[in-house]
Amino acid sequence: MIVAIDGPAASGKSTTAKKVAEALGFAYLDTGAMYRAVTLAILKKNIDMNDPVALKMLLDSMDLNVSTKNGDTVVTLNGINVSDHIRSVEVTQHVSAVSAIPVVRESMVKIQRDIGHRSDCVCEGRDIGTVVFSDAEYKFFIIAERETRAKRRQLDLRNMGEERSVEELVSDLKIRDQKDSTRKHSPLTRAADAVEVDTTHMTLDEQVMYIVSKVKKVK
Ligand code: DC
């Protein structure tokens, strides 16, 4: 069974999805982490994003692994743990461009479907309900006002030792929202059958309870 959770950057969907998976006893898949890992690999190897052949070679030779440990996403790239590295400012700045490349999406979607078919899974991203698992049993689309999202992102970054102003983060999010929702391939959009959850005025526990109760009610 698949629970698909999509939504814009910093909408709170990762934290929510993680907790929903825990409450339901399902696996959790953070697909954004996979696009971040590919972005890191491209930056490290200095690969030209406009060269599909070089990109395909990288994707085919890359050993990318995503798992969860104590509820947190662990990403290894060619055997090296890059879980922190993929959240860096540099990766964040380039990931929208990388995730818009068709050859990258094809490769990631294939891996995501393989993982999702292994066990019951809460799968989180931008195109889970529309493309990756368009037949998912449960679909949620999480939104929140941009300023709220910027404040949440500010707290996350602060916990990682980075200080950014809310204004700066609002402007970053505006750019990412624009890129993620207007790209040609699998743009961020709500699936027609997804339940929209506006978390602007909700606590984390309320978001989790809301989704878990919806799934349990139908189950
Ligand atoms: O959720 P996140 O911020 O870690 O995602 C990083 C980027 O990856 C985001 O800019 C959009 C992209 N992404 C995507 O295109 N498709 C997904 N299923 C997940 C993320």
Coordinates of N, CA and C and ligand atoms in Angstrom, one line a residue:
M1 N 0.8 -1.2 0.0 CA 0.0 0.0 0.0 C 0.9 1.3 0.0
I2 N 0.5 2.2 -0.8 CA 1.2 3.5 -0.9 C 0.4 4.7 -0.3
V3 N 1.0 5.4 0.5 CA 0.5 6.7 1.0 C 1.4 7.8 0.3
A4 N 0.8 8.5 -0.6 CA 1.6 9.5 -1.4 C 1.4 10.9 -0.7
I5 N 2.5 11.5 -0.4 CA 2.4 12.9 0.2 C 3.3 13.8 -0.7
D6 N 2.6 14.8 -1.3 CA 3.3 15.8 -2.1 C 3.1 17.2 -1.6
G7 N 3.9 18.1 -2.1 CA 3.7 19.5 -1.7 C 5.0 20.3 -1.9
P8 N 4.9 21.6 -1.8 CA 6.1 22.4 -2.1 C 7.2 22.3 -1.0
A9 N 8.3 22.9 -1.3 CA 9.5 22.9 -0.4 C 9.0 23.5 0.9
A10 N 9.5 22.9 2.0 CA 9.3 23.5 3.4 C 7.9 23.5 3.8
S11 N 7.0 22.7 3.2 CA 5.6 22.7 3.6 C 5.4 21.9 4.8
G12 N 6.5 21.2 5.3 CA 6.4 20.3 6.5 C 6.1 18.9 6.1
K13 N 6.2 18.6 4.8 CA 5.8 17.3 4.4 C 6.7 16.2 4.8
S14 N 8.0 16.5 4.8 CA 9.0 15.4 5.2 C 8.8 15.0 6.7
T15 N 8.7 16.0 7.6 CA 8.5 15.6 9.0 C 7.2 14.9 9.2
T16 N 6.2 15.4 8.5 CA 4.8 14.8 8.6 C 4.9 13.3 8.1
A17 N 5.5 13.2 6.9 CA 5.5 11.9 6.2 C 6.2 10.9 7.1
K18 N 7.3 11.3 7.7 CA 8.2 10.4 8.6 C 7.3 9.9 9.7
K19 N 6.6 10.9 10.4 CA 5.8 10.5 11.5 C 4.6 9.7 11.2
V20 N 4.0 9.9 10.0 CA 2.9 9.1 9.5 C 3.3 7.7 9.3
A21 N 4.5 7.6 8.7 CA 5.1 6.2 8.4 C 5.3 5.5 9.7
E22 N 5.8 6.2 10.7 CA 6.0 5.6 12.0 C 4.7 5.1 12.7
A23 N 3.7 6.0 12.6 CA 2.4 5.7 13.2 C 1.7 4.5 12.5
L24 N 1.9 4.4 11.2 CA 1.3 3.3 10.5 C 2.1 2.0 10.4
G25 N 3.4 2.1 10.8 CA 4.3 1.0 10.7 C 4.7 0.7 9.3
F26 N 4.7 1.8 8.4 CA 5.1 1.7 7.0 C 6.6 2.1 6.8
A27 N 7.2 1.7 5.7 CA 8.5 2.3 5.3 C 8.3 3.8 4.9
Y28 N 9.3 4.5 4.9 CA 9.3 5.9 4.5 C 10.3 6.2 3.4
L29 N 9.8 6.9 2.3 CA 10.7 7.2 1.3 C 10.7 8.7 1.0
D30 N 11.9 9.3 1.1 CA 12.0 10.7 0.9 C 12.6 10.9 -0.5
T31 N 11.8 11.1 -1.5 CA 12.3 11.2 -2.9 C 13.1 12.4 -3.2
G32 N 12.9 13.5 -2.4 CA 13.7 14.7 -2.6 C 15.1 14.4 -2.3
A33 N 15.4 13.6 -1.3 CA 16.7 13.2 -0.9 C 17.5 12.6 -2.1
M34 N 16.7 11.9 -2.9 CA 17.4 11.2 -4.0 C 17.8 12.2 -5.1
Y35 N 16.9 13.2 -5.4 CA 17.3 14.3 -6.3 C 18.5 15.1 -5.8
R36 N 18.5 15.2 -4.5 CA 19.6 16.0 -3.9 C 20.9 15.2 -4.0
A37 N 20.8 13.9 -3.9 CA 22.1 13.0 -4.0 C 22.6 13.1 -5.4
V38 N 21.7 13.1 -6.4 CA 22.1 13.2 -7.8 C 22.8 14.5 -8.0
T39 N 22.2 15.6 -7.5 CA 22.7 16.9 -7.6 C 24.1 17.0 -7.1
L40 N 24.3 16.4 -5.9 CA 25.6 16.4 -5.2 C 26.7 15.7 -6.2
A41 N 26.2 14.5 -6.7 CA 27.1 13.8 -7.6 C 27.5 14.6 -8.8
I42 N 26.6 15.3 -9.4 CA 26.8 16.1 -10.6 C 27.8 17.2 -10.2
L43 N 27.6 17.9 -9.1 CA 28.5 19.0 -8.7 C 29.9 18.5 -8.4
K44 N 30.0 17.3 -7.7 CA 31.3 16.8 -7.3 C 32.1 16.4 -8.5
K45 N 31.4 15.8 -9.5 CA 32.1 15.4 -10.7 C 32.2 16.4 -11.8
N46 N 31.6 17.6 -11.5 CA 31.6 18.7 -12.4 C 31.0 18.3 -13.8
I47 N 29.9 17.7 -13.8 CA 29.3 17.2 -15.0 C 28.4 18.3 -15.6
D48 N 28.4 18.4 -16.9 CA 27.6 19.4 -17.6 C 26.1 18.9 -17.6
M49 N 25.3 19.8 -17.0 CA 23.9 19.4 -16.9 C 23.2 19.3 -18.2
N50 N 23.8 19.9 -19.2 CA 23.2 19.9 -20.6 C 23.7 18.7 -21.4
D51 N 24.5 17.9 -20.8 CA 25.0 16.7 -21.6 C 24.3 15.4 -21.1
P52 N 23.2 15.0 -21.9 CA 22.5 13.9 -21.4 C 23.3 12.6 -21.4
V53 N 24.3 12.5 -22.3 CA 25.1 11.2 -22.3 C 25.9 11.1 -21.1
A54 N 26.6 12.2 -20.7 CA 27.4 12.2 -19.4 C 26.5 12.0 -18.2
L55 N 25.3 12.6 -18.3 CA 24.4 12.4 -17.1 C 23.9 10.9 -17.0
K56 N 23.6 10.3 -18.2 CA 23.2 8.9 -18.2 C 24.3 8.0 -17.7
M57 N 25.5 8.3 -18.1 CA 26.7 7.5 -17.6 C 26.8 7.6 -16.1
L58 N 26.6 8.8 -15.6 CA 26.7 9.0 -14.1 C 25.6 8.2 -13.4
L59 N 24.4 8.4 -13.9 CA 23.2 7.7 -13.3 C 23.4 6.2 -13.3
D60 N 23.9 5.7 -14.4 CA 24.0 4.2 -14.5 C 25.1 3.7 -13.6
S61 N 26.1 4.5 -13.4 CA 27.3 4.0 -12.6 C 27.2 4.3 -11.1
M62 N 26.2 5.1 -10.8 CA 26.1 5.6 -9.4 C 25.4 4.6 -8.5
D63 N 26.0 4.4 -7.3 CA 25.4 3.4 -6.4 C 24.7 4.3 -5.3
L64 N 23.4 4.5 -5.5 CA 22.6 5.4 -4.6 C 21.7 4.5 -3.8
N65 N 21.8 4.8 -2.5 CA 21.0 4.0 -1.5 C 20.3 4.9 -0.6
V66 N 19.0 4.7 -0.4 CA 18.2 5.5 0.5 C 17.6 4.6 1.6
S67 N 17.8 4.9 2.8 CA 17.1 4.0 3.9 C 16.7 4.9 5.0
T68 N 16.2 4.4 6.1 CA 15.8 5.1 7.2 C 16.4 4.5 8.5
K69 N 17.0 5.4 9.3 CA 17.5 4.9 10.6 C 17.0 5.8 11.7
N70 N 16.4 5.2 12.7 CA 15.7 5.9 13.7 C 14.8 7.0 13.2
G71 N 14.1 6.8 12.1 CA 13.2 7.7 11.5 C 13.9 8.7 10.6
D72 N 15.2 8.8 10.5 CA 15.8 9.8 9.7 C 16.3 9.1 8.3
T73 N 16.3 9.9 7.3 CA 16.7 9.4 6.0 C 18.2 9.3 5.9
V74 N 18.7 8.2 5.5 CA 20.1 8.0 5.4 C 20.4 7.7 3.9
V75 N 21.2 8.6 3.3 CA 21.5 8.5 1.9 C 23.0 8.2 1.7
T76 N 23.3 7.1 1.0 CA 24.7 6.8 0.7 C 24.9 6.9 -0.8
L77 N 26.0 7.5 -1.2 CA 26.4 7.6 -2.6 C 27.8 6.9 -2.7
N78 N 27.7 5.9 -3.5 CA 28.9 5.0 -3.7 C 29.6 4.6 -2.4
G79 N 28.7 4.3 -1.5 CA 29.2 3.7 -0.2 C 29.4 4.8 0.9
I80 N 29.4 6.1 0.5 CA 29.7 7.2 1.4 C 28.4 7.8 1.9
N81 N 28.3 8.0 3.3 CA 27.1 8.6 3.8 C 27.1 10.1 3.5
V82 N 26.1 10.6 2.7 CA 26.1 12.0 2.3 C 24.8 12.7 2.9
S83 N 24.2 12.1 3.9 CA 22.9 12.6 4.4 C 22.9 14.0 4.8
D84 N 24.0 14.5 5.3 CA 24.1 15.9 5.7 C 24.5 16.8 4.5
H85 N 25.4 16.3 3.7 CA 25.9 17.0 2.6 C 24.8 17.4 1.6
I86 N 23.8 16.5 1.4 CA 22.8 16.8 0.4 C 21.9 17.9 0.8
R87 N 22.0 18.4 2.1 CA 21.2 19.5 2.6 C 21.9 20.8 2.5
S88 N 23.1 20.8 1.9 CA 23.9 22.1 1.9 C 23.3 23.1 1.0
V89 N 23.7 24.4 1.2 CA 23.1 25.5 0.4 C 23.4 25.3 -1.1
E90 N 24.6 24.8 -1.4 CA 25.0 24.6 -2.8 C 24.1 23.6 -3.5
V91 N 23.9 22.5 -2.8 CA 23.0 21.4 -3.4 C 21.6 22.0 -3.5
T92 N 21.1 22.7 -2.5 CA 19.7 23.2 -2.5 C 19.5 24.2 -3.6
Q93 N 20.6 25.0 -3.9 CA 20.5 26.0 -5.0 C 20.4 25.3 -6.4
H94 N 21.0 24.1 -6.5 CA 21.0 23.5 -7.9 C 19.9 22.4 -8.1
V95 N 19.3 21.9 -7.0 CA 18.5 20.7 -7.1 C 17.2 20.9 -8.0
S96 N 16.7 22.1 -8.0 CA 15.5 22.3 -8.9 C 15.9 22.1 -10.3
A97 N 17.0 22.6 -10.7 CA 17.5 22.5 -12.1 C 17.7 21.0 -12.4
V98 N 18.4 20.3 -11.5 CA 18.7 18.9 -11.8 C 17.4 18.1 -11.9
S99 N 16.5 18.4 -11.0 CA 15.3 17.5 -10.9 C 14.4 17.8 -12.1
A100 N 14.7 18.8 -12.9 CA 13.9 19.1 -14.1 C 14.4 18.3 -15.3
I101 N 15.6 17.6 -15.2 CA 16.2 17.0 -16.3 C 15.5 15.6 -16.6
P102 N 14.9 15.4 -17.8 CA 14.2 14.1 -18.0 C 14.9 12.8 -17.7
V103 N 16.2 12.8 -18.1 CA 17.0 11.5 -17.9 C 17.2 11.2 -16.4
V104 N 17.3 12.3 -15.6 CA 17.4 12.2 -14.1 C 16.1 11.6 -13.5
R105 N 15.0 12.2 -14.0 CA 13.6 11.8 -13.5 C 13.4 10.4 -13.8
E106 N 13.6 10.0 -15.1 CA 13.4 8.6 -15.5 C 14.1 7.6 -14.6
S107 N 15.4 7.9 -14.3 CA 16.2 7.0 -13.5 C 15.6 7.0 -12.0
M108 N 15.3 8.1 -11.5 CA 14.8 8.2 -10.1 C 13.5 7.5 -9.9
V109 N 12.6 7.8 -10.9 CA 11.2 7.2 -10.8 C 11.3 5.7 -10.8
K110 N 12.2 5.1 -11.6 CA 12.4 3.7 -11.7 C 12.8 3.1 -10.3
I111 N 13.8 3.8 -9.7 CA 14.2 3.3 -8.3 C 13.1 3.4 -7.3
Q112 N 12.4 4.6 -7.4 CA 11.3 4.8 -6.4 C 10.2 3.8 -6.5
R113 N 9.9 3.4 -7.7 CA 8.8 2.4 -7.9 C 9.3 1.0 -7.4
D114 N 10.6 0.7 -7.6 CA 11.1 -0.5 -7.1 C 11.0 -0.6 -5.5
I115 N 11.4 0.5 -4.9 CA 11.4 0.6 -3.4 C 10.0 0.5 -2.9
G116 N 9.1 1.3 -3.6 CA 7.7 1.3 -3.1 C 6.9 0.0 -3.2
H117 N 7.4 -0.8 -4.2 CA 6.7 -2.1 -4.4 C 7.2 -3.1 -3.4
R118 N 8.3 -2.8 -2.7 CA 8.8 -3.8 -1.7 C 7.9 -4.0 -0.5
S119 N 7.4 -2.9 0.0 CA 6.6 -3.0 1.2 C 5.6 -1.8 1.3
D120 N 4.7 -1.8 2.3 CA 3.8 -0.6 2.5 C 4.7 0.6 2.7
C121 N 4.4 1.7 2.1 CA 5.3 2.8 2.1 C 4.6 4.2 2.1
V122 N 5.1 5.1 2.9 CA 4.7 6.5 2.8 C 5.8 7.2 2.0
C123 N 5.4 7.6 0.8 CA 6.3 8.1 -0.2 C 6.1 9.6 -0.4
E124 N 7.2 10.4 -0.2 CA 7.0 11.8 -0.2 C 7.8 12.5 -1.3
G125 N 7.2 13.5 -1.9 CA 7.9 14.3 -3.0 C 7.1 15.4 -3.6
R126 N 7.2 15.4 -5.0 CA 6.4 16.4 -5.7 C 5.5 15.8 -6.7
D127 N 5.8 14.6 -7.2 CA 5.1 13.9 -8.3 C 4.7 12.5 -7.9
I128 N 4.6 12.3 -6.6 CA 4.3 10.9 -6.2 C 2.8 10.5 -6.6
G129 N 1.9 11.4 -6.2 CA 0.5 11.1 -6.5 C 0.1 11.3 -8.0
T130 N 0.9 12.1 -8.7 CA 0.6 12.3 -10.1 C 1.3 11.4 -11.1
V131 N 2.6 11.0 -10.8 CA 3.4 10.2 -11.7 C 3.9 8.9 -11.1
V132 N 4.6 9.0 -10.1 CA 5.4 7.8 -9.6 C 4.4 6.7 -9.1
F133 N 3.4 7.1 -8.3 CA 2.4 6.1 -7.9 C 1.0 6.8 -8.1
S134 N 0.7 6.9 -9.4 CA -0.6 7.6 -9.7 C -1.8 6.8 -9.2
D135 N -1.5 5.5 -8.9 CA -2.6 4.7 -8.5 C -2.5 4.4 -6.9
A136 N -1.8 5.3 -6.2 CA -1.7 5.2 -4.8 C -3.0 5.1 -4.1
E137 N -3.1 4.3 -3.0 CA -4.4 4.2 -2.3 C -4.8 5.5 -1.6
Y138 N -3.8 6.2 -1.1 CA -4.1 7.5 -0.4 C -3.1 8.6 -0.9
K139 N -3.7 9.7 -1.2 CA -2.9 10.8 -1.7 C -3.2 12.1 -0.9
F140 N -2.1 12.8 -0.5 CA -2.3 14.0 0.2 C -1.4 15.1 -0.4
F141 N -1.9 16.3 -0.4 CA -1.1 17.4 -1.0 C -1.0 18.5 0.1
I142 N 0.2 18.6 0.7 CA 0.4 19.5 1.8 C 0.8 20.9 1.3
I143 N 0.1 21.9 1.8 CA 0.5 23.3 1.5 C 0.6 24.1 2.8
A144 N 1.2 25.3 2.7 CA 1.3 26.2 3.8 C 1.7 27.6 3.2
E145 N 1.3 28.6 3.9 CA 1.7 30.0 3.4 C 3.2 30.1 3.3
R146 N 3.7 30.9 2.3 CA 5.1 30.9 2.1 C 5.9 31.4 3.3
E147 N 5.4 32.4 4.0 CA 6.1 32.9 5.2 C 6.2 31.9 6.3
T148 N 5.2 31.1 6.5 CA 5.2 30.1 7.5 C 6.2 29.1 7.1
R149 N 6.3 28.7 5.8 CA 7.3 27.7 5.4 C 8.7 28.3 5.6
A150 N 8.9 29.6 5.3 CA 10.2 30.2 5.5 C 10.6 30.2 6.9
K151 N 9.7 30.4 7.8 CA 10.0 30.4 9.3 C 10.4 28.9 9.7
R152 N 9.7 28.0 9.2 CA 10.0 26.6 9.5 C 11.4 26.2 9.0
R153 N 11.7 26.7 7.7 CA 13.0 26.4 7.1 C 14.1 27.1 8.0
Q154 N 13.8 28.3 8.5 CA 14.8 29.0 9.3 C 15.2 28.2 10.5
L155 N 14.1 27.6 11.1 CA 14.4 26.8 12.3 C 15.3 25.6 12.0
D156 N 14.9 24.9 10.9 CA 15.7 23.7 10.5 C 17.1 24.1 10.3
L157 N 17.4 25.2 9.6 CA 18.7 25.6 9.3 C 19.5 26.0 10.5
R158 N 18.7 26.7 11.4 CA 19.4 27.1 12.7 C 19.8 25.9 13.5
N159 N 19.0 24.8 13.4 CA 19.4 23.6 14.1 C 20.7 23.0 13.5
M160 N 20.9 23.3 12.2 CA 22.1 22.8 11.5 C 23.3 23.8 11.6
G161 N 23.0 24.9 12.3 CA 24.1 25.9 12.6 C 24.2 27.0 11.5
E162 N 23.1 27.1 10.7 CA 23.1 28.1 9.6 C 22.1 29.2 9.9
E163 N 22.4 30.5 9.8 CA 21.5 31.5 10.1 C 21.1 32.3 8.8
R164 N 19.8 32.3 8.5 CA 19.3 33.0 7.3 C 18.1 33.8 7.7
S165 N 17.8 34.9 7.0 CA 16.7 35.8 7.4 C 15.4 35.2 6.7
V166 N 14.3 35.5 7.3 CA 13.0 35.0 6.8 C 12.8 35.6 5.4
E167 N 13.2 36.9 5.2 CA 13.0 37.5 3.9 C 13.7 36.8 2.8
E168 N 15.0 36.4 3.1 CA 15.8 35.7 2.2 C 15.2 34.4 1.8
L169 N 14.7 33.7 2.9 CA 14.2 32.4 2.7 C 12.8 32.4 1.9
V170 N 12.0 33.5 2.1 CA 10.8 33.6 1.3 C 11.2 33.8 -0.1
S171 N 12.2 34.6 -0.4 CA 12.6 34.8 -1.8 C 13.1 33.5 -2.4
D172 N 13.9 32.7 -1.7 CA 14.4 31.4 -2.2 C 13.3 30.5 -2.5
L173 N 12.3 30.5 -1.6 CA 11.1 29.6 -1.8 C 10.3 30.0 -3.0
K174 N 10.2 31.3 -3.2 CA 9.4 31.8 -4.3 C 10.1 31.2 -5.6
I175 N 11.4 31.3 -5.7 CA 12.1 30.8 -6.9 C 11.9 29.3 -7.1
R176 N 12.1 28.6 -6.0 CA 11.9 27.1 -6.1 C 10.5 26.7 -6.4
D177 N 9.5 27.4 -5.8 CA 8.1 27.1 -6.1 C 7.9 27.2 -7.6
Q178 N 8.4 28.4 -8.1 CA 8.2 28.7 -9.5 C 8.8 27.6 -10.4
K179 N 10.1 27.3 -10.1 CA 10.8 26.3 -10.9 C 10.1 24.9 -10.8
D180 N 9.7 24.5 -9.6 CA 9.2 23.1 -9.4 C 7.8 23.0 -10.0
S181 N 7.0 24.1 -10.1 CA 5.7 24.0 -10.6 C 5.5 24.4 -12.0
T182 N 6.5 24.9 -12.6 CA 6.4 25.3 -14.0 C 7.3 24.5 -15.0
R183 N 8.1 23.5 -14.4 CA 8.9 22.7 -15.3 C 8.1 21.9 -16.2
K184 N 8.7 21.4 -17.3 CA 8.0 20.7 -18.3 C 7.6 19.3 -17.8
H185 N 8.6 18.6 -17.2 CA 8.4 17.2 -16.8 C 7.9 17.1 -15.4
S186 N 6.8 16.4 -15.1 CA 6.3 16.2 -13.8 C 6.3 17.4 -12.9
P187 N 5.7 18.5 -13.3 CA 5.7 19.7 -12.4 C 4.9 19.4 -11.1
L188 N 5.2 20.2 -10.1 CA 4.5 20.0 -8.8 C 3.1 20.5 -9.0
T189 N 2.2 19.5 -8.8 CA 0.8 19.9 -9.0 C 0.0 18.9 -8.2
R190 N -1.2 19.3 -7.7 CA -2.0 18.4 -6.9 C -2.7 17.4 -7.8
A191 N -2.6 16.1 -7.4 CA -3.4 15.1 -8.2 C -4.9 15.4 -7.9
A192 N -5.7 15.2 -8.9 CA -7.1 15.5 -8.8 C -7.8 14.7 -7.6
D193 N -7.3 13.6 -7.3 CA -7.9 12.8 -6.2 C -7.1 12.9 -4.9
A194 N -6.2 13.9 -4.8 CA -5.4 14.1 -3.5 C -6.2 15.0 -2.6
V195 N -6.1 14.7 -1.3 CA -6.7 15.5 -0.3 C -5.7 16.7 0.1
E196 N -6.2 17.9 0.0 CA -5.3 19.0 0.3 C -5.3 19.3 1.8
V197 N -4.1 19.4 2.3 CA -4.0 19.7 3.8 C -3.2 21.0 3.9
D198 N -3.9 22.1 4.4 CA -3.2 23.4 4.6 C -2.7 23.4 6.0
T199 N -1.4 23.4 6.2 CA -0.8 23.2 7.5 C -0.3 24.6 8.1
T200 N -0.8 25.7 7.5 CA -0.3 27.0 8.0 C -0.6 27.2 9.5
H201 N -1.8 26.7 9.9 CA -2.2 26.9 11.3 C -2.3 25.6 12.0
M202 N -1.5 24.6 11.5 CA -1.6 23.3 12.2 C -0.3 23.0 12.9
T203 N -0.3 22.3 14.0 CA 0.9 21.8 14.6 C 1.3 20.5 13.9
L204 N 2.5 20.1 14.1 CA 3.0 18.8 13.5 C 2.1 17.7 13.9
D205 N 1.8 17.6 15.2 CA 0.9 16.5 15.7 C -0.4 16.5 15.0
E206 N -1.0 17.7 14.8 CA -2.3 17.8 14.2 C -2.2 17.3 12.7
Q207 N -1.2 17.6 12.0 CA -1.0 17.2 10.6 C -0.9 15.7 10.5
V208 N -0.1 15.1 11.4 CA 0.1 13.7 11.4 C -1.2 12.9 11.8
M209 N -1.9 13.4 12.8 CA -3.2 12.8 13.2 C -4.2 12.8 12.1
Y210 N -4.2 14.0 11.5 CA -5.2 14.2 10.4 C -5.0 13.1 9.3
I211 N -3.8 13.0 8.8 CA -3.5 12.0 7.8 C -3.7 10.6 8.2
V212 N -3.2 10.3 9.4 CA -3.3 8.9 9.9 C -4.8 8.5 10.1
S213 N -5.6 9.5 10.6 CA -7.0 9.1 10.8 C -7.7 8.9 9.5
K214 N -7.3 9.7 8.5 CA -8.0 9.5 7.2 C -7.7 8.1 6.6
V215 N -6.4 7.7 6.7 CA -6.0 6.4 6.2 C -6.7 5.3 7.0
K216 N -6.7 5.4 8.3 CA -7.3 4.4 9.1 C -8.8 4.3 8.9
K217 N -9.4 5.4 8.7 CA -10.9 5.5 8.5 C -11.3 4.7 7.2
V218 N -10.5 4.9 6.2 CA -10.8 4.2 4.9 C -10.4 2.7 5.0
K219 N -9.3 2.5 5.7 CA -8.8 1.1 5.8 C -9.8 0.3 6.6
Ligands
DC1 O1 11.7 18.0 -0.8 P1 13.1 18.5 -1.1 O2 13.3 20.0 -0.9 O3 14.2 17.8 -0.5 O4 13.3 18.3 -2.7 C1 14.4 18.7 -3.4 C2 14.1 19.1 -4.8 O5 13.8 17.9 -5.5 C3 13.0 20.0 -5.1 O6 13.4 21.2 -5.6 C4 12.1 19.4 -6.1 C5 12.7 18.1 -6.4 N1 11.9 16.9 -6.3 C6 11.2 16.5 -7.4 O7 11.3 17.1 -8.4 N2 10.4 15.4 -7.4 C7 10.3 14.7 -6.2 N3 9.5 13.6 -6.2 C8 10.9 15.1 -5.0 C9 11.7 16.3 -5.1

